[in-house]
PDB file of C-alpha atoms in Angstrom:
ATOM      1  CA  MET A 985       0.000   0.000   0.000  1.00 52.00           C
ATOM      2  CA  VAL A 986       2.853   2.360   0.816  1.00 49.00           C
ATOM      3  CA  ASP A 987       4.483   1.507  -2.520  1.00 58.00           C
ATOM      4  CA  THR A 988       1.241   2.397  -4.311  1.00 59.00           C
ATOM      5  CA  TYR A 989       1.151   5.750  -2.533  1.00 51.00           C
ATOM      6  CA  LEU A 990       4.796   6.387  -3.379  1.00 52.00           C
ATOM      7  CA  ALA A 991       4.299   5.526  -7.064  1.00 59.00           C
ATOM      8  CA  ALA A 992       1.216   7.752  -7.251  1.00 56.00           C
ATOM      9  CA  ALA A 993       3.048  10.563  -5.480  1.00 53.00           C
ATOM     10  CA  LYS A 994       6.009  10.274  -7.858  1.00 58.00           C
ATOM     11  CA  THR A 995       3.755  10.377 -10.930  1.00 60.00           C
ATOM     12  CA  GLU A 996       1.817  13.296  -9.493  1.00 58.00           C
ATOM     13  CA  GLY A 997       5.077  15.073  -8.693  1.00 58.00           C
ATOM     14  CA  GLU A 998       6.333  14.749 -12.262  1.00 62.00           C
ATOM     15  CA  LEU A 999       2.988  15.946 -13.566  1.00 55.00           C
ATOM     16  CA  TYR A1000       3.048  18.876 -11.189  1.00 57.00           C
ATOM     17  CA  THR A1001       6.506  19.912 -12.417  1.00 62.00           C
ATOM     18  CA  ARG A1002       5.218  20.042 -15.988  1.00 60.00           C
ATOM     19  CA  LEU A1003       2.074  21.872 -14.913  1.00 56.00           C
ATOM     20  CA  ALA A1004       4.040  24.418 -12.931  1.00 61.00           C
ATOM     21  CA  PHE A1005       5.829  25.414 -16.122  1.00 59.00           C
ATOM     22  CA  CYS A1006       2.506  25.668 -17.971  1.00 55.00           C
ATOM     23  CA  GLY A1007       1.048  27.610 -15.072  1.00 58.00           C
ATOM     24  CA  GLU A1008       3.854  30.144 -15.215  1.00 60.00           C
ATOM     25  CA  ARG A1009       3.226  30.614 -18.924  1.00 58.00           C
ATOM     26  CA  PHE A1010      -0.502  30.961 -18.257  1.00 56.00           C
ATOM     27  CA  ASP A1011       0.137  33.551 -15.538  1.00 56.00           C
ATOM     28  CA  MET A1012       2.236  35.533 -17.992  1.00 54.00           C
ATOM     29  CA  ALA A1013      -0.615  35.326 -20.494  1.00 53.00           C
ATOM     30  CA  ASN A1014      -3.036  36.557 -17.826  1.00 52.00           C
ATOM     31  CA  LEU A1015      -0.730  39.464 -16.996  1.00 49.00           C
ATOM     32  CA  ASP A1016      -0.549  40.380 -20.661  1.00 50.00           C
ATOM     33  CA  ARG A1017      -4.331  40.206 -20.785  1.00 50.00           C
ATOM     34  CA  PHE A1018      -4.675  42.691 -17.932  1.00 50.00           C
ATOM     35  CA  TYR A1019      -2.469  45.176 -19.704  1.00 51.00           C
ATOM     36  CA  LEU A1020      -4.555  45.112 -22.844  1.00 51.00           C
ATOM     37  CA  THR A1021      -6.599  48.162 -23.592  1.00 55.00           C
ATOM     38  CA  ASN A1022     -10.335  47.923 -23.867  1.00 57.00           C
ATOM     39  CA  ARG A1023     -10.136  48.111 -27.633  1.00 57.00           C
ATOM     40  CA  GLU A1024      -7.542  45.330 -27.811  1.00 56.00           C
ATOM     41  CA  GLU A1025      -9.615  43.265 -25.438  1.00 58.00           C
ATOM     42  CA  GLU A1026     -12.644  43.674 -27.654  1.00 58.00           C
ATOM     43  CA  GLU A1027     -10.585  42.612 -30.624  1.00 59.00           C
ATOM     44  CA  LEU A1028      -9.711  39.321 -28.981  1.00 59.00           C
ATOM     45  CA  SER A1029     -11.771  36.663 -30.552  1.00 62.00           C
ATOM     46  CA  GLN A1030     -14.231  34.668 -28.569  1.00 66.00           C
ATOM     47  CA  ASP A1031     -12.100  31.638 -29.356  1.00 66.00           C
ATOM     48  CA  ALA A1032      -9.081  33.114 -27.534  1.00 69.00           C
ATOM     49  CA  VAL A1033     -11.206  33.877 -24.479  1.00 70.00           C
ATOM     50  CA  GLN A1034     -12.576  30.326 -24.521  1.00 75.00           C
ATOM     51  CA  VAL A1035      -9.045  28.929 -24.795  1.00 74.00           C
ATOM     52  CA  LEU A1036      -7.903  31.014 -21.825  1.00 73.00           C
ATOM     53  CA  LYS A1037     -10.888  29.887 -19.748  1.00 78.00           C
ATOM     54  CA  SER A1038     -10.289  26.252 -20.626  1.00 80.00           C
ATOM     55  CA  LYS A1039      -6.604  26.590 -19.666  1.00 78.00           C
ATOM     56  CA  GLU A1040      -7.674  28.156 -16.377  1.00 81.00           C
ATOM     57  CA  LYS A1041      -9.950  25.156 -15.707  1.00 83.00           C
ATOM     58  CA  VAL A1042      -7.101  22.769 -16.517  1.00 82.00           C
ATOM     59  CA  ILE A1043      -4.795  24.553 -14.099  1.00 81.00           C
ATOM     60  CA  LYS A1044      -7.433  24.535 -11.327  1.00 82.00           C
ATOM     61  CA  HIS A1045      -7.963  20.838 -11.951  1.00 81.00           C
ATOM     62  CA  HIS A1046      -4.229  20.187 -11.694  1.00 78.00           C
ATOM     63  CA  GLU A1047      -3.982  22.310  -8.547  1.00 81.00           C
ATOM     64  CA  SER A1048      -6.645  20.133  -6.932  1.00 80.00           C
ATOM     65  CA  ARG A1049      -4.689  17.052  -8.059  1.00 82.00           C
ATOM     66  CA  GLU A1050      -1.581  18.592  -6.517  1.00 81.00           C
ATOM     67  CA  ALA A1051      -3.472  19.000  -3.241  1.00 79.00           C
ATOM     68  CA  LYS A1052      -4.478  15.332  -3.437  1.00 82.00           C
ATOM     69  CA  THR A1053      -0.847  14.400  -4.105  1.00 82.00           C
ATOM     70  CA  LEU A1054       0.288  16.298  -1.031  1.00 79.00           C
ATOM     71  CA  LYS A1055      -2.416  14.526   0.955  1.00 80.00           C
ATOM     72  CA  ILE A1056      -1.156  11.152  -0.306  1.00 80.00           C
ATOM     73  CA  LYS A1057       2.430  12.105   0.548  1.00 78.00           C
ATOM     74  CA  SER A1058       1.283  13.123   4.013  1.00 76.00           C
ATOM     75  CA  LYS A1059      -0.478   9.784   4.512  1.00 74.00           C
ATOM     76  CA  ASP A1060       2.609   7.970   3.272  1.00 73.00           C
ATOM     77  CA  LYS A1061       4.830   9.852   5.713  1.00 72.00           C
ATOM     78  CA  TRP A1062       2.422   9.091   8.543  1.00 68.00           C
ATOM     79  CA  LEU A1063       2.411   5.395   7.625  1.00 67.00           C
ATOM     80  CA  ARG A1064       6.200   5.304   7.633  1.00 69.00           C
ATOM     81  CA  GLU A1065       6.929   7.585  10.592  1.00 67.00           C
ATOM     82  CA  GLY A1066       3.582   8.338  12.258  1.00 64.00           C
ATOM     83  CA  GLU A1067       3.020   6.272  15.331  1.00 60.00           C
ATOM     84  CA  ALA A1068       5.965   3.966  15.006  1.00 59.00           C
ATOM     85  CA  PRO A1069       7.069   2.781  18.444  1.00 58.00           C
ATOM     86  CA  SER A1070      10.076   4.727  19.535  1.00 64.00           C
ATOM     87  CA  ARG A1071      13.087   3.334  21.382  1.00 69.00           C
ATOM     88  CA  TYR A1072      11.747   4.736  24.677  1.00 69.00           C
ATOM     89  CA  PHE A1073       8.472   2.808  24.454  1.00 67.00           C
ATOM     90  CA  TYR A1074      10.269  -0.326  23.307  1.00 70.00           C
ATOM     91  CA  LEU A1075      12.597  -0.187  26.327  1.00 73.00           C
ATOM     92  CA  GLN A1076       9.651   0.380  28.676  1.00 70.00           C
ATOM     93  CA  LEU A1077       7.895  -2.660  27.254  1.00 69.00           C
ATOM     94  CA  LYS A1078      11.068  -4.735  27.404  1.00 71.00           C
ATOM     95  CA  ALA A1079      11.660  -3.720  31.038  1.00 70.00           C
ATOM     96  CA  LYS A1080       8.116  -4.760  31.939  1.00 67.00           C
ATOM     97  CA  PHE A1081       8.557  -8.203  30.412  1.00 66.00           C
ATOM     98  CA  SER A1082      11.989  -8.668  31.955  1.00 66.00           C
ATOM     99  CA  ARG A1083      10.497  -8.098  35.436  1.00 70.00           C
ATOM    100  CA  GLU A1084       7.676 -10.560  34.862  1.00 76.00           C
ATOM    101  CA  ILE A1085       8.133 -14.136  36.077  1.00 80.00           C
ATOM    102  CA  THR A1086       7.164 -16.462  33.227  1.00 82.00           C
ATOM    103  CA  ARG A1087       8.425 -19.739  34.684  1.00 86.00           C
ATOM    104  CA  LEU A1088       8.956 -20.870  38.283  1.00 88.00           C
ATOM    105  CA  GLU A1089      10.370 -24.033  39.788  1.00 89.00           C
ATOM    106  CA  ARG A1090       8.734 -25.343  42.953  1.00 87.00           C
ATOM    107  CA  ASP A1091      10.593 -26.903  45.895  1.00 84.00           C
ATOM    108  CA  ASN A1092       9.630 -30.394  44.678  1.00 88.00           C
ATOM    109  CA  GLY A1093      11.223 -29.709  41.250  1.00 88.00           C
ATOM    110  CA  ASP A1094       8.027 -29.143  39.247  1.00 91.00           C
ATOM    111  CA  THR A1095       8.057 -26.201  36.848  1.00 92.00           C
ATOM    112  CA  ILE A1096       4.972 -24.010  36.563  1.00 92.00           C
ATOM    113  CA  THR A1097       4.256 -21.547  33.764  1.00 89.00           C
ATOM    114  CA  LYS A1098       0.639 -20.476  34.308  1.00 89.00           C
ATOM    115  CA  HIS A1099       0.334 -16.961  35.674  1.00 85.00           C
ATOM    116  CA  ARG A1100      -2.241 -17.863  38.346  1.00 89.00           C
ATOM    117  CA  GLU A1101      -0.151 -20.787  39.654  1.00 90.00           C
ATOM    118  CA  ILE A1102       2.967 -18.596  39.816  1.00 88.00           C
ATOM    119  CA  ILE A1103       1.091 -16.015  41.902  1.00 88.00           C
ATOM    120  CA  MET A1104      -0.189 -18.709  44.279  1.00 90.00           C
ATOM    121  CA  GLU A1105       3.317 -20.169  44.674  1.00 90.00           C
ATOM    122  CA  VAL A1106       4.841 -16.760  45.446  1.00 89.00           C
ATOM    123  CA  GLU A1107       2.084 -16.060  47.992  1.00 90.00           C
ATOM    124  CA  ASP A1108       2.732 -19.403  49.692  1.00 89.00           C
ATOM    125  CA  TYR A1109       6.477 -18.746  49.783  1.00 87.00           C
ATOM    126  CA  TYR A1110       6.095 -15.384  51.525  1.00 87.00           C
ATOM    127  CA  ARG A1111       3.377 -16.708  53.828  1.00 86.00           C
ATOM    128  CA  GLN A1112       5.805 -19.402  54.999  1.00 83.00           C
ATOM    129  CA  LEU A1113       8.687 -16.937  55.206  1.00 80.00           C
ATOM    130  CA  TYR A1114       6.879 -14.436  57.440  1.00 81.00           C
ATOM    131  CA  ARG A1115       4.714 -16.771  59.507  1.00 78.00           C
ATOM    132  CA  ARG A1116       4.859 -16.540  63.258  1.00 71.00           C
ATOM    133  CA  GLY A1117       6.430 -19.402  65.035  1.00 70.00           C
ATOM    134  CA  THR A1118       9.697 -20.802  66.174  1.00 67.00           C
ATOM    135  CA  VAL A1119      12.900 -20.130  64.309  1.00 68.00           C
ATOM    136  CA  SER A1120      14.253 -23.164  62.525  1.00 74.00           C
ATOM    137  CA  ASP A1121      17.485 -24.818  63.640  1.00 79.00           C
ATOM    138  CA  GLN A1122      19.176 -23.853  60.378  1.00 81.00           C
ATOM    139  CA  VAL A1123      18.461 -20.175  60.966  1.00 79.00           C
ATOM    140  CA  LEU A1124      19.746 -20.376  64.543  1.00 81.00           C
ATOM    141  CA  GLN A1125      22.937 -22.084  63.412  1.00 85.00           C
ATOM    142  CA  ALA A1126      23.513 -19.473  60.711  1.00 85.00           C
ATOM    143  CA  ARG A1127      22.933 -16.630  63.185  1.00 83.00           C
ATOM    144  CA  ASN A1128      25.283 -18.162  65.774  1.00 84.00           C
ATOM    145  CA  LYS A1129      27.922 -18.621  63.085  1.00 86.00           C
ATOM    146  CA  VAL A1130      27.720 -14.939  62.088  1.00 85.00           C
ATOM    147  CA  VAL A1131      27.767 -13.706  65.691  1.00 82.00           C
ATOM    148  CA  GLY A1132      30.615 -16.077  66.525  1.00 80.00           C
ATOM    149  CA  ASN A1133      32.737 -14.570  63.748  1.00 80.00           C
ATOM    150  CA  LEU A1134      32.453 -11.031  65.140  1.00 78.00           C
ATOM    151  CA  THR A1135      35.872 -10.003  66.382  1.00 73.00           C
ATOM    152  CA  LYS A1136      35.247  -6.383  67.378  1.00 74.00           C
ATOM    153  CA  ILE A1137      33.893  -6.117  70.886  1.00 79.00           C
ATOM    154  CA  ILE A1138      32.714  -2.855  72.393  1.00 83.00           C
ATOM    155  CA  ASN A1139      34.284  -2.003  75.717  1.00 87.00           C
ATOM    156  CA  SER A1140      32.344  -0.349  78.560  1.00 88.00           C
ATOM    157  CA  GLU A1141      33.513   3.212  77.717  1.00 90.00           C
ATOM    158  CA  GLU A1142      32.337   2.892  74.097  1.00 88.00           C
ATOM    159  CA  ASP A1143      29.095   1.359  75.299  1.00 88.00           C
ATOM    160  CA  ASP A1144      28.474   4.328  77.627  1.00 90.00           C
ATOM    161  CA  ALA A1145      29.301   6.801  74.829  1.00 88.00           C
ATOM    162  CA  LEU A1146      26.846   5.120  72.471  1.00 88.00           C
ATOM    163  CA  LYS A1147      24.064   5.124  75.059  1.00 91.00           C
ATOM    164  CA  ALA A1148      24.657   8.715  76.211  1.00 91.00           C
ATOM    165  CA  THR A1149      22.485  11.628  75.090  1.00 92.00           C
ATOM    166  CA  PRO A1150      24.194  13.498  72.233  1.00 89.00           C
ATOM    167  CA  ALA A1151      25.881  16.769  73.188  1.00 89.00           C
ATOM    168  CA  LEU A1152      24.537  20.053  71.776  1.00 88.00           C
ATOM    169  CA  ASN A1153      27.669  20.666  69.696  1.00 90.00           C
ATOM    170  CA  GLU A1154      27.299  17.198  68.123  1.00 89.00           C
ATOM    171  CA  VAL A1155      23.704  17.976  67.155  1.00 86.00           C
ATOM    172  CA  ASP A1156      24.765  21.358  65.702  1.00 86.00           C
ATOM    173  CA  GLU A1157      27.488  19.683  63.656  1.00 89.00           C
ATOM    174  CA  VAL A1158      25.064  17.103  62.278  1.00 87.00           C
ATOM    175  CA  VAL A1159      22.480  19.768  61.364  1.00 85.00           C
ATOM    176  CA  GLU A1160      25.102  21.914  59.620  1.00 85.00           C
ATOM    177  CA  ASN A1161      26.269  18.946  57.551  1.00 87.00           C
ATOM    178  CA  LEU A1162      22.773  17.965  56.379  1.00 85.00           C
ATOM    179  CA  ARG A1163      22.563  18.025  52.588  1.00 83.00           C
ATOM    180  CA  SER A1164      20.020  20.521  51.307  1.00 81.00           C
ATOM    181  CA  GLY A1165      17.526  19.726  48.573  1.00 78.00           C
ATOM    182  CA  LYS A1166      16.940  16.179  49.789  1.00 77.00           C
ATOM    183  CA  SER A1167      13.571  14.615  50.558  1.00 75.00           C
ATOM    184  CA  PRO A1168      12.363  14.766  54.166  1.00 73.00           C
ATOM    185  CA  GLY A1169      12.877  11.954  56.607  1.00 75.00           C
ATOM    186  CA  LEU A1170      10.241  10.034  58.550  1.00 77.00           C
ATOM    187  CA  ASP A1171       9.315  13.171  60.497  1.00 77.00           C
ATOM    188  CA  GLY A1172       8.462  15.014  57.248  1.00 79.00           C
ATOM    189  CA  ILE A1173      10.845  17.895  57.953  1.00 81.00           C
ATOM    190  CA  THR A1174      13.370  18.764  55.258  1.00 83.00           C
ATOM    191  CA  ALA A1175      17.044  19.443  55.945  1.00 82.00           C
ATOM    192  CA  ASP A1176      16.577  23.068  54.832  1.00 82.00           C
ATOM    193  CA  SER A1177      13.793  23.571  57.398  1.00 82.00           C
ATOM    194  CA  THR A1178      15.877  22.004  60.153  1.00 80.00           C
ATOM    195  CA  GLN A1179      18.844  24.252  59.373  1.00 80.00           C
ATOM    196  CA  MET A1180      16.592  27.318  59.295  1.00 79.00           C
ATOM    197  CA  LEU A1181      14.997  26.411  62.650  1.00 78.00           C
ATOM    198  CA  GLU A1182      18.422  26.035  64.232  1.00 65.00           C
ATOM    199  CA  PHE A1183      19.237  29.705  63.573  1.00 63.00           C
ATOM    200  CA  CYS A1184      15.930  31.002  64.977  1.00 55.00           C
TER     201      CYS A1184
END
């Protein structure tokens, strides 16, 4: 279909080039006609007037065909470039599919591919993960292994310093070093507001 439009547009374009030349000649003839005196105009034969009128009709017809050609070219351009998916939309779509789980292997080794079954399996996994109850022996062993590997031990002085109320100069130093333009914390107060309140 696009090839048909292109072929028609090319033919129309060639025709328009020829007609443009004829149109220029016709315009010159019209200009000459306007400069004729009344007497010369009367002397023009009816045949010449008819020929001029017929040429004018031909040019109007070709101008309308030119408009149709431009319309076809516009449609062709829209078909080629119009709503073609851009790289941005392609990447968004690709990212969506890359985040979607299309296949899942259960604990027993079975593979599931149906969307509903995958959702049920994920729900069951997190229900088991966050259920209330006793901690399994494996988790306790892993935790004891991590804690047993800790080599840095806090002495009593460091423990007291960590538990002590912060000094005013420490608070001032922290407030001064807050980065401005950042989103507020859990209290909803921005760093800029905190710094401004400190000086009040």
